[in-house]
Short mmCIF file of C-alpha atoms in Angstrom, two decimals:
data_model
loop_
_atom_site.label_atom_id
_atom_site.label_comp_id
_atom_site.label_asym_id
_atom_site.label_seq_id
_atom_site.Cartn_x
_atom_site.Cartn_y
_atom_site.Cartn_z
CA MET A 5 114.72 107.62 137.86
CA SER A 6 115.30 105.98 134.55
CA ALA A 7 113.66 102.43 133.81
CA ARG A 8 117.16 100.68 134.01
CA LEU A 9 117.61 102.25 137.32
CA ALA A 10 114.48 101.56 138.70
CA ALA A 11 114.98 97.94 137.59
CA GLY A 12 118.11 97.71 139.32
CA VAL A 13 116.87 99.14 142.86
CA VAL A 14 113.83 96.43 142.41
CA ALA A 15 116.56 93.50 142.07
CA ALA A 16 118.83 94.99 144.54
CA LEU A 17 116.17 94.93 147.18
CA ALA A 18 115.22 91.37 145.98
CA ALA A 19 115.75 89.84 149.55
CA ILE A 20 113.43 92.69 151.15
CA VAL A 21 109.86 92.90 151.28
CA VAL A 22 109.72 96.12 149.31
CA ILE A 23 106.17 97.71 148.44
CA VAL A 24 106.49 100.52 145.90
CA ALA A 25 104.39 103.61 146.35
CA ALA A 26 101.45 102.61 143.42
CA VAL A 27 98.90 103.19 146.04
CA ASP A 28 98.52 105.14 149.09
CA ARG A 29 99.25 102.59 151.84
CA PRO A 30 100.65 99.19 151.97
CA PRO A 31 97.59 96.24 151.59
CA PRO A 32 97.17 94.31 154.81
CA SER A 33 98.95 91.70 153.01
CA ALA A 34 102.14 93.54 153.90
CA LEU A 35 102.22 92.11 157.16
CA SER A 36 105.20 90.05 157.71
CA HIS A 37 107.18 88.26 160.70
CA ASP A 38 110.05 89.60 159.19
CA PRO A 39 111.66 91.98 161.32
CA PHE A 40 112.20 94.70 158.48
CA VAL A 41 109.55 95.83 155.72
CA ALA A 42 110.59 98.58 153.38
CA THR A 43 108.68 100.89 151.22
CA VAL A 44 110.16 103.14 148.60
CA HIS A 45 108.61 105.80 147.27
CA ARG A 46 110.50 106.80 143.88
CA VAL A 47 110.93 110.30 142.17
CA GLN A 48 112.14 111.52 138.90
CA ASP A 49 115.71 112.38 139.00
CA PRO A 50 116.40 112.28 142.87
CA VAL A 51 119.06 114.35 144.42
CA GLY A 52 119.71 111.27 146.76
CA LEU A 53 117.81 108.93 149.34
CA MET A 54 115.74 109.87 151.95
CA VAL A 55 115.30 107.64 154.97
CA THR A 56 112.59 107.36 157.60
CA SER A 57 111.29 104.81 160.04
CA GLY A 58 108.57 104.01 161.94
CA GLY A 59 105.91 102.68 159.72
CA TRP A 60 102.77 104.09 157.93
CA ALA A 61 102.06 107.24 159.70
CA TYR A 62 105.60 108.44 159.67
CA CYS A 63 106.34 107.77 156.16
CA GLU A 64 103.20 109.53 154.99
CA GLN A 65 104.52 112.63 156.83
CA MET A 66 107.78 112.48 154.92
CA ARG A 67 106.19 111.44 151.62
CA PRO A 68 105.42 115.64 150.85
CA VAL A 69 109.20 116.29 152.01
CA ALA A 70 110.84 114.11 149.90
CA ARG A 71 108.74 114.91 146.81
CA ARG A 72 109.41 118.98 147.44
CA THR A 73 113.26 118.05 147.88
CA ARG A 74 113.21 115.40 145.15
CA TYR A 75 114.74 112.48 147.44
CA THR A 76 113.63 109.01 146.38
CA LEU A 77 112.07 107.77 150.19
CA LEU A 78 112.91 104.68 152.06
CA CYS A 79 110.14 104.08 154.52
CA GLY A 80 111.11 101.49 157.46
CA ARG A 81 108.38 99.48 159.32
CA HIS A 82 108.82 96.87 161.83
CA GLY A 83 107.45 93.38 160.28
CA PRO A 84 104.81 92.61 163.21
CA ASP A 85 103.35 96.20 163.06
CA GLY A 86 99.79 96.25 162.06
CA TYR A 87 99.34 100.12 161.89
CA LEU A 88 98.87 100.16 158.15
CA GLY A 89 96.07 103.11 157.83
CA PRO A 90 93.77 105.05 159.45
CA ASN A 91 91.94 103.71 162.68
CA LEU A 92 94.59 101.14 163.11
CA ARG A 93 96.41 102.87 165.76
CA SER A 94 95.69 99.70 168.26
CA GLN A 95 97.58 97.26 166.07
CA ARG A 96 101.12 99.67 166.10
CA HIS A 97 103.97 97.36 167.03
CA LEU A 98 107.24 99.59 166.61
CA ASP A 99 110.74 98.51 166.67
CA TRP A 100 111.67 100.49 169.87
CA GLY A 101 115.43 100.10 168.92
CA ASP A 102 115.71 96.31 168.09
CA PRO A 103 118.99 95.48 167.32
CA VAL A 104 117.95 92.93 164.23
CA TYR A 105 115.57 95.58 162.74
CA LEU A 106 118.30 98.09 162.88
CA ALA A 107 120.87 95.61 161.29
CA ARG A 108 118.35 94.61 158.50
CA PHE A 109 117.55 98.36 158.11
CA ALA A 110 121.22 99.54 157.79
CA GLU A 111 121.76 96.66 155.08
CA SER A 112 118.68 98.04 153.16
CA VAL A 113 119.81 101.73 152.98
CA GLY A 114 123.38 100.45 151.96
CA VAL A 115 122.01 98.64 149.12
CA LEU A 116 119.45 101.64 147.99
CA ARG A 117 121.94 104.46 148.31
CA ARG A 118 124.38 102.54 145.82
CA ALA A 119 121.50 102.17 143.27
CA VAL A 120 120.01 105.90 143.98
CA GLY A 121 123.08 107.49 144.21
CA GLY A 122 123.36 111.10 145.62
CA LYS A 123 123.14 112.53 149.11
CA LEU A 124 121.67 110.12 152.03
CA VAL A 125 119.76 111.92 154.31
CA LEU A 126 118.05 110.03 157.61
CA ILE A 127 115.39 112.43 158.94
CA GLY A 128 112.35 111.58 161.61
CA VAL A 129 110.04 113.54 163.67
CA SER A 130 108.41 112.09 166.84
CA TYR A 131 109.07 108.30 167.05
CA SER A 132 110.59 108.15 163.71
CA GLY A 133 113.35 110.85 164.97
CA PHE A 134 114.09 108.41 167.40
CA GLY A 135 113.98 105.38 164.88
CA VAL A 136 116.42 107.20 162.41
CA ALA A 137 118.88 108.52 165.18
CA THR A 138 118.78 105.21 166.53
CA LEU A 139 119.67 103.49 163.02
CA ALA A 140 122.47 105.74 162.77
CA SER A 141 124.06 106.01 165.81
CA HIS A 142 124.09 102.21 166.00
CA HIS A 143 125.23 101.95 162.66
CA PRO A 144 127.48 104.93 161.94
CA GLU A 145 129.18 103.00 159.22
CA LEU A 146 126.12 104.44 157.10
CA ARG A 147 127.82 107.81 157.25
CA PRO A 148 124.85 109.81 156.12
CA ASP A 149 125.21 113.30 154.84
CA ARG A 150 122.50 114.62 157.56
CA LEU A 151 120.72 113.14 160.43
CA ILE A 152 117.90 115.35 160.99
CA VAL A 153 115.85 114.61 164.24
CA ILE A 154 112.68 116.72 164.76
CA ASP A 155 110.22 116.92 167.91
CA SER A 156 111.82 113.50 169.51
CA TYR A 157 114.23 112.07 172.16
CA PHE A 158 117.28 110.02 172.26
CA ASP A 159 117.11 108.54 175.63
CA LEU A 160 114.54 105.53 175.49
CA ALA A 161 114.91 104.72 179.15
CA ALA A 162 114.02 108.53 180.09
CA ARG A 163 110.92 108.36 177.72
CA ARG A 164 109.78 105.13 179.49
CA ARG A 165 110.32 106.49 182.93
CA LEU A 166 107.99 109.48 182.18
CA LEU A 167 105.01 107.14 181.25
CA PRO A 168 102.32 105.88 183.41
CA ASP A 169 102.53 102.31 183.52
CA GLY A 170 99.48 101.80 181.85
CA HIS A 171 99.72 103.96 179.04
CA GLU A 172 99.69 102.51 175.25
CA THR A 173 102.86 103.52 174.54
CA ALA A 174 104.51 102.17 177.93
CA ARG A 175 103.10 98.67 177.37
CA GLU A 176 104.46 99.07 173.66
CA ILE A 177 108.05 99.62 175.25
CA ASP A 178 107.69 97.13 177.88
CA GLY A 179 106.21 94.63 175.29
CA GLU A 180 108.81 94.93 172.82
CA ALA A 181 111.88 96.06 174.80
CA GLY A 182 111.35 94.97 178.43
CA THR A 183 111.30 97.07 181.51
CA SER A 184 114.99 96.83 182.42
CA PRO A 185 116.76 100.49 182.46
CA ALA A 186 120.12 98.81 181.17
CA ALA A 187 117.89 97.27 178.34
CA LEU A 188 116.43 100.27 177.53
CA ARG A 189 119.57 102.38 177.58
CA ARG A 190 121.03 99.31 174.99
CA ARG A 191 118.09 100.65 172.79
CA SER A 192 118.79 104.21 172.94
CA VAL A 193 120.64 106.70 170.75
CA GLY A 194 124.10 106.48 171.54
CA ALA A 195 126.38 109.59 172.06
CA ALA A 196 129.25 107.71 170.81
CA GLY A 197 127.81 107.06 167.54
CA LEU A 198 126.54 110.18 167.46
CA ALA A 199 129.80 111.82 167.61
CA ARG A 200 131.66 109.22 165.03
CA LEU A 201 129.10 110.31 162.67
CA VAL A 202 129.90 113.73 163.07
CA ARG A 203 133.45 113.25 162.96
CA SER A 204 133.13 111.29 159.75
CA GLY A 205 131.29 114.16 158.41
CA THR A 206 127.54 114.16 158.73
CA ASP A 207 125.61 117.10 159.37
CA LEU A 208 123.58 116.62 162.63
CA THR A 209 120.52 118.79 162.57
CA VAL A 210 118.28 118.46 166.21
CA ILE A 211 115.19 120.60 166.69
CA TRP A 212 112.79 120.30 169.08
CA SER A 213 110.16 122.60 171.04
CA VAL A 214 109.66 123.51 174.44
CA SER A 215 106.33 124.81 174.40
CA GLU A 216 103.96 124.36 177.30
CA ASP A 217 101.63 122.46 175.05
CA GLU A 218 104.75 120.18 173.90
CA ARG A 219 105.57 119.60 177.72
CA ARG A 220 102.30 118.62 178.73
CA ARG A 221 101.20 116.47 175.97
CA PHE A 222 104.28 114.39 176.56
CA ASN A 223 105.08 115.12 180.20
CA GLY A 224 108.70 116.69 179.25
CA ALA A 225 109.44 113.11 177.16
CA THR A 226 110.36 115.12 174.07
CA CYS A 227 111.60 118.42 175.68
CA GLY A 228 112.89 117.14 179.08
CA ARG A 229 116.33 117.32 179.91
CA ASP A 230 117.03 113.92 179.11
CA ALA A 231 115.35 113.88 176.14
CA SER A 232 118.05 115.26 173.79
CA ALA A 233 119.59 117.91 175.51
CA ALA A 234 121.74 115.94 177.88
CA THR A 235 123.16 113.45 175.14
CA LEU A 236 124.03 116.39 172.79
CA ALA A 237 125.84 117.87 175.75
CA ARG A 238 127.71 114.32 175.77
CA VAL A 239 128.46 114.41 172.38
CA ALA A 240 130.01 117.90 172.54
CA ARG A 241 132.19 116.33 175.58
CA LEU A 242 133.22 113.82 173.18
CA LEU A 243 133.87 115.84 170.15
CA GLY A 244 135.66 118.65 172.06
CA ARG A 245 133.53 121.52 170.17
CA PRO A 246 130.38 122.62 170.37
CA VAL A 247 127.17 120.99 169.00
CA PRO A 248 124.25 123.33 167.84
CA ALA A 249 120.45 122.68 168.01
CA TRP A 250 117.47 124.48 167.79
CA VAL A 251 114.68 125.19 170.01
CA THR A 252 111.14 126.19 168.99
CA SER A 253 107.90 126.87 171.01
CA SER A 254 105.65 125.19 168.14
CA LYS A 255 103.26 122.72 168.88
CA HIS A 256 104.26 118.91 168.49
CA GLY A 257 105.03 117.98 164.81
CA ARG A 258 104.57 121.28 163.25
CA ASN A 259 108.24 122.02 162.93
CA LEU A 260 108.20 119.32 160.27
CA TRP A 261 105.11 120.09 158.87
CA ARG A 262 105.86 123.74 158.17
CA HIS A 263 109.08 123.75 157.74
CA GLY A 264 110.08 120.26 156.41
CA ALA A 265 111.56 120.96 152.90
CA ARG A 266 113.12 124.07 154.17
CA ILE A 267 115.03 121.83 157.02
CA VAL A 268 116.39 119.73 154.52
CA ARG A 269 117.56 122.62 152.54
CA GLY A 270 119.58 123.56 155.62
CA SER A 271 117.30 126.29 156.91
CA ASN A 272 116.26 125.53 160.56
CA PRO A 273 113.10 127.34 162.35
CA GLY A 274 113.89 128.28 165.98
CA ARG A 275 116.61 129.57 168.26
CA LYS A 276 119.91 128.01 167.79
CA ILE A 277 121.73 126.94 171.05
CA ALA A 278 125.07 125.53 171.44
CA PHE A 279 126.00 122.42 173.50
CA ALA A 280 129.59 123.28 174.56
CA PRO A 281 132.24 120.50 175.45
CA VAL A 282 132.39 122.03 178.69
CA GLY A 283 129.56 123.52 181.22
CA GLY A 284 126.96 120.76 181.12
CA VAL A 285 123.40 121.56 179.62
CA PRO A 286 122.71 124.98 178.52
CA ARG A 287 119.82 126.67 180.14
CA GLY A 288 116.79 127.35 177.78
CA SER A 289 117.31 124.05 175.87
CA TYR A 290 114.64 121.91 177.64
CA CYS A 291 111.15 122.09 179.44
CA ARG A 292 110.44 121.47 182.98
CA SER A 293 109.30 118.09 183.33
#
């Protein structure tokens, strides 16, 4: 990226808290009551902008993928989130589909995309997959070239339903989004928004594991029928044409860690499954919960 372009990026994002990747992790002073904080990791001569969500831990997982594929990386973090480095997991405070966070995020993506140019790829694994899919489906005006969701879920209500009340993630969801199923559905990934994206030209890539390890670790929350499969079946019905997905037997996260750059380049691991506009959710596309 030229000095002139870099200066333009910084100026364009002046209204946002931006932490440039001069160090491995944001300093504690980066904590903010603002609902949205951005971290930008630049590369020389980027082919486009890659976007992920979920804060420090998910940004770190995506940085090698962005470097290998030559994308400038924009990482979104919920302002109150204190999970800024190792051993700080107890201070995590994710957005869980907060509409104010998503609106600020979408605005920032638009600004930085104009500055960087090239393709726009939204990508996430586990929670960050939910994060970018929620961003895209609630703000389809972004019209990303690709939306890539790995080992994740679309339905927040189903995610919460499979958690014991005392689980730390259950407490996070309840504290941020409330306990009403209707509220959780509003914060979920919308099938109508995904369908609108596909109609406008977005390449939707959804990959998940149905291994026994995956099912056991998350009680089916990332591979059960309601995690992603049921939403993709609705997308296919709305579009009136098949929607593909890819199913593997890997452990959680390894679809990204082993194949991330290949996925961004268009080569997906696993078995391809077509969700038809009629006929419901195909067998083999989900694990038992």
